[in-house]
XYZ file of C-alpha atoms in Angstrom:
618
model
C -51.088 -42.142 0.437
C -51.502 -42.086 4.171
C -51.759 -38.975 6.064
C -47.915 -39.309 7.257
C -46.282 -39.383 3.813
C -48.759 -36.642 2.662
C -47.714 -34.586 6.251
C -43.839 -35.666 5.552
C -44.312 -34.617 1.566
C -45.635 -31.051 2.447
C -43.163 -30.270 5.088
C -40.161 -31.000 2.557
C -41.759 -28.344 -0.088
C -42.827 -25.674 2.852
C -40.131 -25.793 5.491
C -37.802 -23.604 2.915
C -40.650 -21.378 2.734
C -41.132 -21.362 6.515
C -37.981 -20.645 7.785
C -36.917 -18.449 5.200
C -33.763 -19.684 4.775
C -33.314 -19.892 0.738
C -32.978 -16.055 0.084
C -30.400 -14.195 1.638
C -30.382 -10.327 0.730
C -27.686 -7.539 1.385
C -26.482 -3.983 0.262
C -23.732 -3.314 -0.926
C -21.985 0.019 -1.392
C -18.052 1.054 -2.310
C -15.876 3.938 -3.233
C -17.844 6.340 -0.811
C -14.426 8.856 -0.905
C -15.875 10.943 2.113
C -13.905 13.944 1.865
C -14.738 17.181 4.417
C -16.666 20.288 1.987
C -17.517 17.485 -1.284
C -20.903 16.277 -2.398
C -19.713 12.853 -1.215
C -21.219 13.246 1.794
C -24.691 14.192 0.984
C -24.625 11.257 -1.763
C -23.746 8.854 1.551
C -26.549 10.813 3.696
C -29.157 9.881 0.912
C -27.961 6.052 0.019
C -27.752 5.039 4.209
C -31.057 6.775 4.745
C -32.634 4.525 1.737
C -31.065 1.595 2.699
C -32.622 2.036 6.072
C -35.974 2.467 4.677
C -35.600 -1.041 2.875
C -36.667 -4.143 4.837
C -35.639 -7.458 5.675
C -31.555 -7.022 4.751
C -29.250 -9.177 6.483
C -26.385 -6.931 6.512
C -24.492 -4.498 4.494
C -21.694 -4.384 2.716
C -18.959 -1.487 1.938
C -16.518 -2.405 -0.557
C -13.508 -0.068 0.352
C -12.332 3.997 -0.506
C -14.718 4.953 2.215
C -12.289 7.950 2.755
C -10.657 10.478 -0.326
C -7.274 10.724 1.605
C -7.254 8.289 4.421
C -7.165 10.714 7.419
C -7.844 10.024 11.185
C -10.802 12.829 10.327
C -12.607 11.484 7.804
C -12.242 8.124 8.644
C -14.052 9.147 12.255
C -16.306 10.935 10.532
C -17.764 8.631 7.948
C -17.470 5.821 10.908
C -20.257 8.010 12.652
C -22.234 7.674 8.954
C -22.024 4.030 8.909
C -23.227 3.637 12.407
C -26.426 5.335 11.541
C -27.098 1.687 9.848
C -30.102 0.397 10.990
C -28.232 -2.924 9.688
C -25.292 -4.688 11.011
C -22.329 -3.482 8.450
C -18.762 -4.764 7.334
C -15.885 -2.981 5.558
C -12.752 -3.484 4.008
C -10.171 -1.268 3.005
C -9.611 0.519 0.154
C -6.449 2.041 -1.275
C -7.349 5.446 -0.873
C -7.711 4.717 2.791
C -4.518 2.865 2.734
C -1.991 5.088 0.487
C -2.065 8.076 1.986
C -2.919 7.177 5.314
C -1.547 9.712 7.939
C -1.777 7.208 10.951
C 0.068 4.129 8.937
C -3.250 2.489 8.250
C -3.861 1.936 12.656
C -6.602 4.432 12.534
C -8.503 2.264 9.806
C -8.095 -1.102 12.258
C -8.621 0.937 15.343
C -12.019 2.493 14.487
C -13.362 -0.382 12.968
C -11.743 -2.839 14.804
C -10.871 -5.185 12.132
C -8.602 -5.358 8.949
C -9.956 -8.997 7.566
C -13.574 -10.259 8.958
C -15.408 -13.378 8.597
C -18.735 -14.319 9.430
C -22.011 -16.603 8.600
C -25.454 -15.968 6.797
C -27.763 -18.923 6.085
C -25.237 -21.101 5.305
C -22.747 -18.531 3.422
C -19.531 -17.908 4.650
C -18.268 -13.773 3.935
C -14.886 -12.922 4.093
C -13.196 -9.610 3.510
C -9.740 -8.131 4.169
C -8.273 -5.213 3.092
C -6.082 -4.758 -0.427
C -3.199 -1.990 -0.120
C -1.045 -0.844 -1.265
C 0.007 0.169 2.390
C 1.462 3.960 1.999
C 4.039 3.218 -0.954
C 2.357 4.223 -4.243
C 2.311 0.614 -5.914
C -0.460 -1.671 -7.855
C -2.327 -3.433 -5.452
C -1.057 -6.194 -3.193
C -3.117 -8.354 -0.640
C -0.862 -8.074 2.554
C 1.353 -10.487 3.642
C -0.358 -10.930 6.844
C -4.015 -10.761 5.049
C -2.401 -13.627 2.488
C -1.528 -15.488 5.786
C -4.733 -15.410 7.419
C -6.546 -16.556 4.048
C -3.784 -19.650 4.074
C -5.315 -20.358 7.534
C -9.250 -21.119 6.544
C -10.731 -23.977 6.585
C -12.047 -25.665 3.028
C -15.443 -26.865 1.950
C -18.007 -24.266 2.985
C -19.468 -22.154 0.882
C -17.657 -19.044 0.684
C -18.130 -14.983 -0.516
C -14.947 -13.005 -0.795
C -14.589 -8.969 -0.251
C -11.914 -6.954 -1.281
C -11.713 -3.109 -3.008
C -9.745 -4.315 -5.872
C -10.549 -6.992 -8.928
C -8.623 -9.767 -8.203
C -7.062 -9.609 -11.776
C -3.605 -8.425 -12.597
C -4.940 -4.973 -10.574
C -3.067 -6.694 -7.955
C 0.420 -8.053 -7.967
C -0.211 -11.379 -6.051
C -3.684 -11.942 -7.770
C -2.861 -15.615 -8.424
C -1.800 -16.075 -5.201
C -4.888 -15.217 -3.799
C -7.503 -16.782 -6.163
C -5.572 -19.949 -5.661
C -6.251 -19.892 -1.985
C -9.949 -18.753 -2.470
C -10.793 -21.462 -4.851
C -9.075 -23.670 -2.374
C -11.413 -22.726 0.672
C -14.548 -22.729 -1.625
C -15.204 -19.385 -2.562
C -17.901 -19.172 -5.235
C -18.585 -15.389 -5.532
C -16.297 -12.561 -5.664
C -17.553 -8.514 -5.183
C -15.145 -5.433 -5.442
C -15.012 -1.820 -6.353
C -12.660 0.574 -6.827
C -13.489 0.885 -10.978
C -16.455 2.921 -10.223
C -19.253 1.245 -12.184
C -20.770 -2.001 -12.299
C -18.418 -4.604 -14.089
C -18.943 -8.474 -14.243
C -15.964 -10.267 -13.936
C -14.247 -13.467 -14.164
C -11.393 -14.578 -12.168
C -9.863 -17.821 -13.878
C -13.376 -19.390 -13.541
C -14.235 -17.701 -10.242
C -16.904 -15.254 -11.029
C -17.298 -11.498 -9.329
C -18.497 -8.243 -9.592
C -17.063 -4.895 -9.092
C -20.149 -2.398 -7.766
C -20.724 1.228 -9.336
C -19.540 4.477 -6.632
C -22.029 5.866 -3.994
C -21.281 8.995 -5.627
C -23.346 10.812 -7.705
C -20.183 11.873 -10.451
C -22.833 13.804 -12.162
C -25.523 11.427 -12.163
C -27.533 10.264 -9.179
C -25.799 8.392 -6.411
C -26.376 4.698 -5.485
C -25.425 0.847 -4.399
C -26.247 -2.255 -5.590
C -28.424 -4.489 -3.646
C -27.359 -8.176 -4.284
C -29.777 -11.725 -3.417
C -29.113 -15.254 -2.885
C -32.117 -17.688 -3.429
C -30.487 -21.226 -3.391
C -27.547 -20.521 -5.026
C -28.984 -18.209 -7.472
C -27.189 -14.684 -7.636
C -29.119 -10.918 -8.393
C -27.387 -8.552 -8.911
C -29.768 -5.009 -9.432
C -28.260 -1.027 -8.800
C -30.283 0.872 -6.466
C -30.610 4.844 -7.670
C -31.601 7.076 -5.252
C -33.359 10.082 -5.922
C -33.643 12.538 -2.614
C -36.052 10.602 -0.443
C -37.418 7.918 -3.002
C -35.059 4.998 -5.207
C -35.410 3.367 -8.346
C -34.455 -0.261 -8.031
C -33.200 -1.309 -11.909
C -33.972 -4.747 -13.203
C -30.890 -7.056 -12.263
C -27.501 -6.506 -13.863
C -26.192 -9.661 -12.916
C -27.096 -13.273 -12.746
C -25.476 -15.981 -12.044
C -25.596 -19.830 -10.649
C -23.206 -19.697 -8.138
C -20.952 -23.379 -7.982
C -17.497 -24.839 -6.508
C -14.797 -23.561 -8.727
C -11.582 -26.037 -9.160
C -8.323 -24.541 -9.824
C -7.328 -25.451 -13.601
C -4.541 -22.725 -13.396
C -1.025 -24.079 -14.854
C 1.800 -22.690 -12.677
C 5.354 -22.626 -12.857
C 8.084 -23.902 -10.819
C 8.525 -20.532 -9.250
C 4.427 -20.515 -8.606
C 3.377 -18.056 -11.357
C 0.886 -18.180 -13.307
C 1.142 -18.930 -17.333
C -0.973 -15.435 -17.527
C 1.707 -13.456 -15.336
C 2.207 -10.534 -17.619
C 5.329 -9.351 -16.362
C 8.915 -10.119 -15.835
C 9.693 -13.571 -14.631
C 12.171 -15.273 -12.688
C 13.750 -16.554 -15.882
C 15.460 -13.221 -16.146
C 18.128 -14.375 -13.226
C 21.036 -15.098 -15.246
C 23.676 -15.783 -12.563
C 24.909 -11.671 -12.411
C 23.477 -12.038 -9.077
C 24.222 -14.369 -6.292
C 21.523 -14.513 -4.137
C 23.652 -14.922 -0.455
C 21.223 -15.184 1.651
C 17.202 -14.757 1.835
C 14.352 -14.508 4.420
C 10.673 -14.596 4.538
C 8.831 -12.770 6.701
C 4.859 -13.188 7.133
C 4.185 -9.621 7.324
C 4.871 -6.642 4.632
C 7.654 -4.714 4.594
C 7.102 -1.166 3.452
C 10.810 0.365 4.504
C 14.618 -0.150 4.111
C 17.823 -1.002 6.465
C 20.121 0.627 8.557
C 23.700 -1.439 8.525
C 27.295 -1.641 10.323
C 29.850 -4.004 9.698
C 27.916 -6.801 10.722
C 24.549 -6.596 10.743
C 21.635 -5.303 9.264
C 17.759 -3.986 11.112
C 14.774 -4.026 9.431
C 11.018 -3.417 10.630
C 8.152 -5.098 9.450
C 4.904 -3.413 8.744
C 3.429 -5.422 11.765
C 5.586 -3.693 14.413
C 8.351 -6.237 14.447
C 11.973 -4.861 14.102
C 14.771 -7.524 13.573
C 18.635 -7.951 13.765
C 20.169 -10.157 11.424
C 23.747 -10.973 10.664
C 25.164 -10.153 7.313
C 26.921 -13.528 6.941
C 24.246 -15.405 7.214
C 20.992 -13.830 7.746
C 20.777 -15.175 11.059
C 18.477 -13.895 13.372
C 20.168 -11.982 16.542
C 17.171 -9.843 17.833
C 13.886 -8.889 17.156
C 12.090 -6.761 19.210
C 7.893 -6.003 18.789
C 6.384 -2.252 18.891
C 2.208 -1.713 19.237
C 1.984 0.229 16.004
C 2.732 -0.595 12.431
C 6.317 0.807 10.903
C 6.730 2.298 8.041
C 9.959 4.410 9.020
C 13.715 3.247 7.632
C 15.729 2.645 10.986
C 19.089 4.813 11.361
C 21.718 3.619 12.611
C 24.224 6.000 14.953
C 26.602 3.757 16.350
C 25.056 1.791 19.374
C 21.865 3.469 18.774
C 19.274 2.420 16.409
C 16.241 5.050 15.614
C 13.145 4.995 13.946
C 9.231 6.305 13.833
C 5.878 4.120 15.014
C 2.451 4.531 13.906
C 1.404 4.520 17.625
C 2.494 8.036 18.078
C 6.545 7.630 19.250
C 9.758 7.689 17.913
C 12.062 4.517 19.789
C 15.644 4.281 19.869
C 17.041 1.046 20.862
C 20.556 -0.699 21.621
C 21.836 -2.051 18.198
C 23.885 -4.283 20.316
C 20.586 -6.575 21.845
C 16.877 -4.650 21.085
C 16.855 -2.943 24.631
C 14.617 0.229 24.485
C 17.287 3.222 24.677
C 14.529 5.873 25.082
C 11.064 7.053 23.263
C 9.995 10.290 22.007
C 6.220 10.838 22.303
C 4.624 12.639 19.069
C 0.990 13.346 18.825
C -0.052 11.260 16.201
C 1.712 8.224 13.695
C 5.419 8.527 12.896
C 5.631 7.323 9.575
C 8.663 9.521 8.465
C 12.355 7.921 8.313
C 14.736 9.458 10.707
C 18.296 10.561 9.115
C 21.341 11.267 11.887
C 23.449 13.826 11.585
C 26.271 14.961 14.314
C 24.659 13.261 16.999
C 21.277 14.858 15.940
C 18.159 12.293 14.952
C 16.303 14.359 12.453
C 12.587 13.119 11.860
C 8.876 14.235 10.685
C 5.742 12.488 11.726
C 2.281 13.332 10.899
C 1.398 15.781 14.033
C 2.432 18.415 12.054
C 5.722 18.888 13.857
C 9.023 17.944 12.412
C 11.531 17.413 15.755
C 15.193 17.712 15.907
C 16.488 14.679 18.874
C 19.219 14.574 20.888
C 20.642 10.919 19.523
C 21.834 10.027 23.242
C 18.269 10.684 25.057
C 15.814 11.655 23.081
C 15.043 14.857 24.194
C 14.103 17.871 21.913
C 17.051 19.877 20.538
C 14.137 21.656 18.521
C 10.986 21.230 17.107
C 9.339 23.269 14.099
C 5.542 22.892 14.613
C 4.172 24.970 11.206
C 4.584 21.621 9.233
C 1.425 21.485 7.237
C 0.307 18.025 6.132
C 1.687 14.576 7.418
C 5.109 13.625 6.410
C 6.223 9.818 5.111
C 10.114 10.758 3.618
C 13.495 10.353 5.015
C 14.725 14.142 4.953
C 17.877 14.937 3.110
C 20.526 16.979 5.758
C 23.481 18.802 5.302
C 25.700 21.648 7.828
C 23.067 24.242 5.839
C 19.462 22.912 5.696
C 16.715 19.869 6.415
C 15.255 19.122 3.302
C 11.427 17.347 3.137
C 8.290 17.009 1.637
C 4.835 16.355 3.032
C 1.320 15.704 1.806
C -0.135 19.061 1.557
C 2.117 19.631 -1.545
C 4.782 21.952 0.187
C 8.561 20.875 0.657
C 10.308 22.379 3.827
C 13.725 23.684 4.293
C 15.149 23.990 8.003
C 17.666 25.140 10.013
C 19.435 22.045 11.185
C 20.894 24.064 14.003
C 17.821 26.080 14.921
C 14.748 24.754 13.228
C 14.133 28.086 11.701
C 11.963 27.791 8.457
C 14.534 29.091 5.379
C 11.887 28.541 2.788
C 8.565 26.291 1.604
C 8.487 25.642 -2.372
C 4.977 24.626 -3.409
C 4.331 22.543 -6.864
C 2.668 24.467 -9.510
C -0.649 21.527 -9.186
C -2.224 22.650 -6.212
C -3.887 19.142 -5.848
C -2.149 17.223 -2.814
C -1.663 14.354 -4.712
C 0.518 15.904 -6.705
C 2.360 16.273 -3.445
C 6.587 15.976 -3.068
C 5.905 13.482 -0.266
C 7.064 10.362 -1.016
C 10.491 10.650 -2.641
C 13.984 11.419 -0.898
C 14.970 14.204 -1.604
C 18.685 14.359 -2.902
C 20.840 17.548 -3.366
C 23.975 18.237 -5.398
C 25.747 21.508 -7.141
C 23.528 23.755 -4.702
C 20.570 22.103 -6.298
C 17.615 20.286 -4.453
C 16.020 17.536 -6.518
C 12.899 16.429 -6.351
C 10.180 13.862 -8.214
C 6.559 14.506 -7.815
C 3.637 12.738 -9.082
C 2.763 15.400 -11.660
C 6.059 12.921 -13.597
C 8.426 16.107 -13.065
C 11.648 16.065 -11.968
C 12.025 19.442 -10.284
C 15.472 21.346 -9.557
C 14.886 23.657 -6.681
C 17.366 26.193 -5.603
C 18.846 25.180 -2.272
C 19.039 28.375 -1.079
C 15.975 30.122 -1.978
C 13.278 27.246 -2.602
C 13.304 28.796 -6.014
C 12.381 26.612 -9.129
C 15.539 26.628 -11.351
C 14.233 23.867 -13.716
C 11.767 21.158 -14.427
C 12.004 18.303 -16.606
C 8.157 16.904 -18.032
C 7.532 13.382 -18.389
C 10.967 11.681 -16.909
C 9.975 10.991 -13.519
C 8.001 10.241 -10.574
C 8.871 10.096 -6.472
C 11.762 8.186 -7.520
C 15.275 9.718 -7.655
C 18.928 8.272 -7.086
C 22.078 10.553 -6.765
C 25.976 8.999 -7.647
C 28.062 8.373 -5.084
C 30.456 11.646 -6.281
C 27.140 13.683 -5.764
C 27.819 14.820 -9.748
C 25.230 12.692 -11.410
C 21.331 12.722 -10.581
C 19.342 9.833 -11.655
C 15.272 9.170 -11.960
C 13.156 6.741 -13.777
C 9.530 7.229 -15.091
C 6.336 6.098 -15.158
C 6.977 4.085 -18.307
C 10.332 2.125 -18.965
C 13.090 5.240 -18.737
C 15.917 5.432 -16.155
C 16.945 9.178 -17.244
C 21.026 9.989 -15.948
C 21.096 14.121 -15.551
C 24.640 16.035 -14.743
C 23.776 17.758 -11.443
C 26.168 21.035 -12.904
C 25.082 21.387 -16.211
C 21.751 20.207 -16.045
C 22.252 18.534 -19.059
C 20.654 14.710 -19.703
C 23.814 12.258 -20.266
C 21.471 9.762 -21.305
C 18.020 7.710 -21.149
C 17.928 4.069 -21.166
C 14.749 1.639 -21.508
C 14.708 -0.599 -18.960
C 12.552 -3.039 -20.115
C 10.302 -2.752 -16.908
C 6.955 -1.542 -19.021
C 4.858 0.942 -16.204
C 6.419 1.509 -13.067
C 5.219 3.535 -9.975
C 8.021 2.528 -7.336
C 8.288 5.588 -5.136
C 12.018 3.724 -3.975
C 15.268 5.285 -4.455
C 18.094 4.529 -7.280
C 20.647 3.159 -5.729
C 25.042 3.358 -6.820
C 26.309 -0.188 -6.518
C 29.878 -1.394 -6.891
C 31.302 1.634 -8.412
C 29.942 2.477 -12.196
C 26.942 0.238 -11.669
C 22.898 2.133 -11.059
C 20.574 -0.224 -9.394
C 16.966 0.761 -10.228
C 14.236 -0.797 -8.106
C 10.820 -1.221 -9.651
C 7.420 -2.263 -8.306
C 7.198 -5.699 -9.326
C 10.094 -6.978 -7.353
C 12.748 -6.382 -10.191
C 16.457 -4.891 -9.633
C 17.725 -3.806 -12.679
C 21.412 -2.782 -13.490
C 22.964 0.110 -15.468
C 25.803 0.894 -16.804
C 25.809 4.150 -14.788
C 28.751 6.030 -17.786
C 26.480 4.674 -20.945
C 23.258 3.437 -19.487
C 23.358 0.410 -20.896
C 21.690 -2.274 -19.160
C 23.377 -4.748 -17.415
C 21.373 -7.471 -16.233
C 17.821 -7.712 -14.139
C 17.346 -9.771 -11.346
C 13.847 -10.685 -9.548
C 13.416 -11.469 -5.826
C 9.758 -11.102 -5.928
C 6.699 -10.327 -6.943
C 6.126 -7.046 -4.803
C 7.118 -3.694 -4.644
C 11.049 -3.375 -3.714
C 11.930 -0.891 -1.030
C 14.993 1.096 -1.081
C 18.419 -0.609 -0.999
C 21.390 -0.377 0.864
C 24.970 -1.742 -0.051
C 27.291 -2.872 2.406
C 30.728 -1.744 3.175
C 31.689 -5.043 1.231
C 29.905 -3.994 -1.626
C 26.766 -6.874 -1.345
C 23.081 -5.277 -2.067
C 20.596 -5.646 0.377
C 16.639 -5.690 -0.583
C 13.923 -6.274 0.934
C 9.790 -6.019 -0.849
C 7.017 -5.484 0.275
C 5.263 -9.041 0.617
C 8.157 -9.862 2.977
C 11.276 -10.863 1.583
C 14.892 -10.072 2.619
C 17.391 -10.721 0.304
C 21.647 -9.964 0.332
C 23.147 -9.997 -3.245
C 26.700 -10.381 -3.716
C 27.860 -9.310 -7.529
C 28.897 -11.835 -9.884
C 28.844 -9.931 -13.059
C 28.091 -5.625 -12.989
C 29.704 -4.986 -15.780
């Protein structure tokens, strides 16, 4: 052999070698749940400082919960932890950041900078986005807009996919998105959220989920994860004060393309889809009309006689006729929304995550006047005598003037952010907020009449979320404790509670005699607002159900329960028998609205608008 091939020969075995290019190595740490006072932050302190002291990491990872409760304070303040990275870093999302975010999830993007990434190590391609569910207590759901941008990659390069959740039936559109993932090339899949390490298998796509930084008793620690040509490592890093113990590898894998073998049906689900289908439309509904945005929707509609308004959670709100659906406005705001427009005549209100409260022209879009707050709006205004009634998450809760915005009143003692629509009357403003206290104003004054506080002193166990209804002199109230709670109107005083029969979601009759809530698992419970007394409990066939959305009256003697898996089901609101079900998606359904004509209007929260006329409710 002459000196050439031998000179060729040895630079094909050493150039790998030589530029280093086989092995790629990164850390990767989730679930941090940095909360202000908890151990969670000395367990972060100890795993960043020992990542630090390791060499020769290409980046870092951070799967997601990086916050316990999501607010602008923490999520600054464990921003200034990550920076201390002596390594470049990327996060996504988690839901705990997401859910019970006080800013509408824009403090997340605007810190960080970034809701989905992408980017390139020795010849990987990593891509992350976030997971909600976006401030309505729901399973998990990749966001519209995230589901978009994952439609837009290329194919064919090897690819490494981020997200807080398993991409299993955790998450309502899981199909959706393994579909597109095998489609780009994605070989490798790493989550969190279940707190330990898991392997995992997504339809042939393999993953992990990574153990919590926290210490939960133990010793806190992160997984470090290697790449040496297209071999995967998996080993967890425990860290012990100023030294680690590095554990022989958990994982191993050959990493590979993945084809799609999944069977779906004509309506694009699944043959694993575990819950109702679209075969449970039997023609009781006529679906009139339907739109589909490519953004979330996380609120409900205001309506006249001819059209209905809508926001999407990307700052868009829209105009569309009633006939039709036709388009007649739409109008874009810098902040996501997350507040249900009102509707007072000409003037349409609603709240902004970028710190204002807009009322606009119903007529054509054109800005009326804005109210600045000092942080997100996220709460849904309710009108009352030419009065715009709405909380935010400043800790004020303001009383507008409907014609100009200015301040009739404003109670400023509001402790934790608020996300309801209040319920008003001549004698008091009625909400809830999440520092577990619901509020009772003045709605001439703003004078407080009374706080009531539930028994669990945990704020997730908060009266935040649901609308609160009243009837008979009676406040009612679900909380996630799965209590119905009957408050005293008057006094704030606990009259009654009912265990097990509900939670956030609650529904009143159009007669204001008959309260109705639904459970966590398959009960729609029908209480007599007088008496107290349970008329009846029906299954509704729905399995578990966390929809914080309201129960809605339709046509009469029909109950309309929404459910969190894009099912409407009807009741037979005298017997509770059930009527019929009817799907429009696969998301989370927001609360309803009927029409003076007596059509349903829907919307859920991957985007679709839908009117329903009846066909069959009885």
């Amino acid at each position: 052999m002459n000196l050439k091939k031998i000179l060729l020969s040895l630079t094909f075995f050493l150039l790998p070698l030589i530029l280093g290019a086989q092995e790629l190595k990164f850390a990767f740490l989730t679930d941090l749940h940095y909360s202000e006072g908890s151990k969670s932050i000395t367990d972060l302190r100890q795993c960043i400082k020992d990542v630090n002291n390791l060499e020769g990491l290409d980046f870092v990872l951070f799967g997601g919960d990086l916050t316990d409760f999501g607010s602008d304070e923490e999520i600054a303040a464990v921003k200034n932890i990550l920076d201390s990275l002596k390594y470049q870093y990327y996060v996504v999302a988690g839901n705990h950041d997401a859910k019970w975010s006080e800013s509408g999830c824009d403090t997340f993007k605007k810190v960080f900078g970034y809701e989905n990434f992408e980017f390139e190590r020795k010849g990987w391609r990593f891509i992350g986005c976030n997971c909600g569910p976006d401030m309505r207590m729901a399973p998990a759901l990749i966001p519209r807009e995230s589901m978009e941008w994952l439609r837009s990659l290329k194919p064919g390069e090897k690819t490494i996919f981020i997200n807080h959740y398993p991409q299993d039936t955790s998450v309502l559109n899981y199909f959706d998105v393994t579909r597109e993932l095998k489609r780009i090339g994605t070989q490798f899949v790493i989550g969190g959220h279940w707190h330990r390490n898991v392997a995992m298998n997504y339809s042939g796509l393999p993953g992990i989920l990574g153990r919590s930084s926290l210490s939960a008793g133990k010793v806190p620690g992160y997984n470090l994860i290697t790449i040496d040509d297209g071999h995967v490592k998996v080993s967890e890093m425990r860290v012990f004060g100023d030294m680690h113990v590095q554990l022989e590898p958990w994982y191993q894998a050959d990493l590979k393309p993945v084809a799609d073998t999944v069977t779906y049906d004509a309506n694009g689900l699944p043959s694993d889809y575990p819950w109702m289908r679209f075969d449970v439309n039997d023609g009781s509904v006529q679906e009139a009309w339907k739109i589909q945005e490519k953004a979330n929707i996380a609120s409900g509609f205001a309506v006249n006689d001819k059209y209905a308004f809508y926001a999407t959670e990307s700052g868009m709100v829209k105009c569309v006729s009633l006939k039709d659906g036709k388009q007649k406005w739409a109008k874009r705001f810098p902040g996501k929304i997350f507040s249900t427009p009102a509707l007072d005549g000409k003037i349409l209100a609603f709240g902004c995550a970028d710190g204002k409260i807009y009322a606009l022209n119903a007529k054509n879009g054109r800005l009326k006047w804005k109210h600045e707050a000092k942080k997100s709006v996220l709460g849904s205004p309710e009108i009352r005598n030419g009065i715009v009634y709405i909380g935010s998450s400043d800790g004020v809760f303001r009383a507008l003037n409907v014609k100009n915005g200015k301040s009739v009143w404003e109670y400023a003692g509001v402790d934790g952010f608020v996300e309801c629509k209040p319920f008003v009357d001549g004698q008091q403003v009625v909400f809830g907020t999440w520092a577990n206290k619901l509020y009772s104003l003045d709605p001439s004054t703003g004078s407080l009449q009374w706080v009531w506080r539930c028994a669990k002193p945990s704020r997730m166990y908060s009266p935040a979320a649901v609308w609160p209804v009243k009837a008979e002199g009676k406040i009612f109230i679900a909380v996630p404790d799965r209590r119905l709670y009957v408050i005293d109107a008057s006094s704030g005083k606990e009259i009654k509670h009912f265990d097990g029969i509900a939670r956030e979601s609650v529904g009143i009759s159009q007669d204001g005699s008959t309260v109705y809530c639904k459970s966590m698992w398959h009960t729609l419970t029908s209480i007599d607002a007088k008496s107290l007394n349970i008329k009846w409990q029906a299954e509704t066939g729905t399995g578990y159900d966390i929809s914080p959305a309201s129960i809605t009256q339709w046509g009469g003697i029909g109950v309309v329960m929404p459910t969190d898996k894009g099912n409407i089901v009807c009741f037979d609101s005298r017997t509770g028998r059930r009527k019929w079900a009817h799907k429009i998606s696969i998301a989370l359904v927001n609360p309803m609205t009927t029409t003076r004509e007596g059509h349903l209007l829907a919307s859920t929260m991957d985007g679709t608008v839908m009117l329903m006329k009846i066909n069959q409710l009885y």
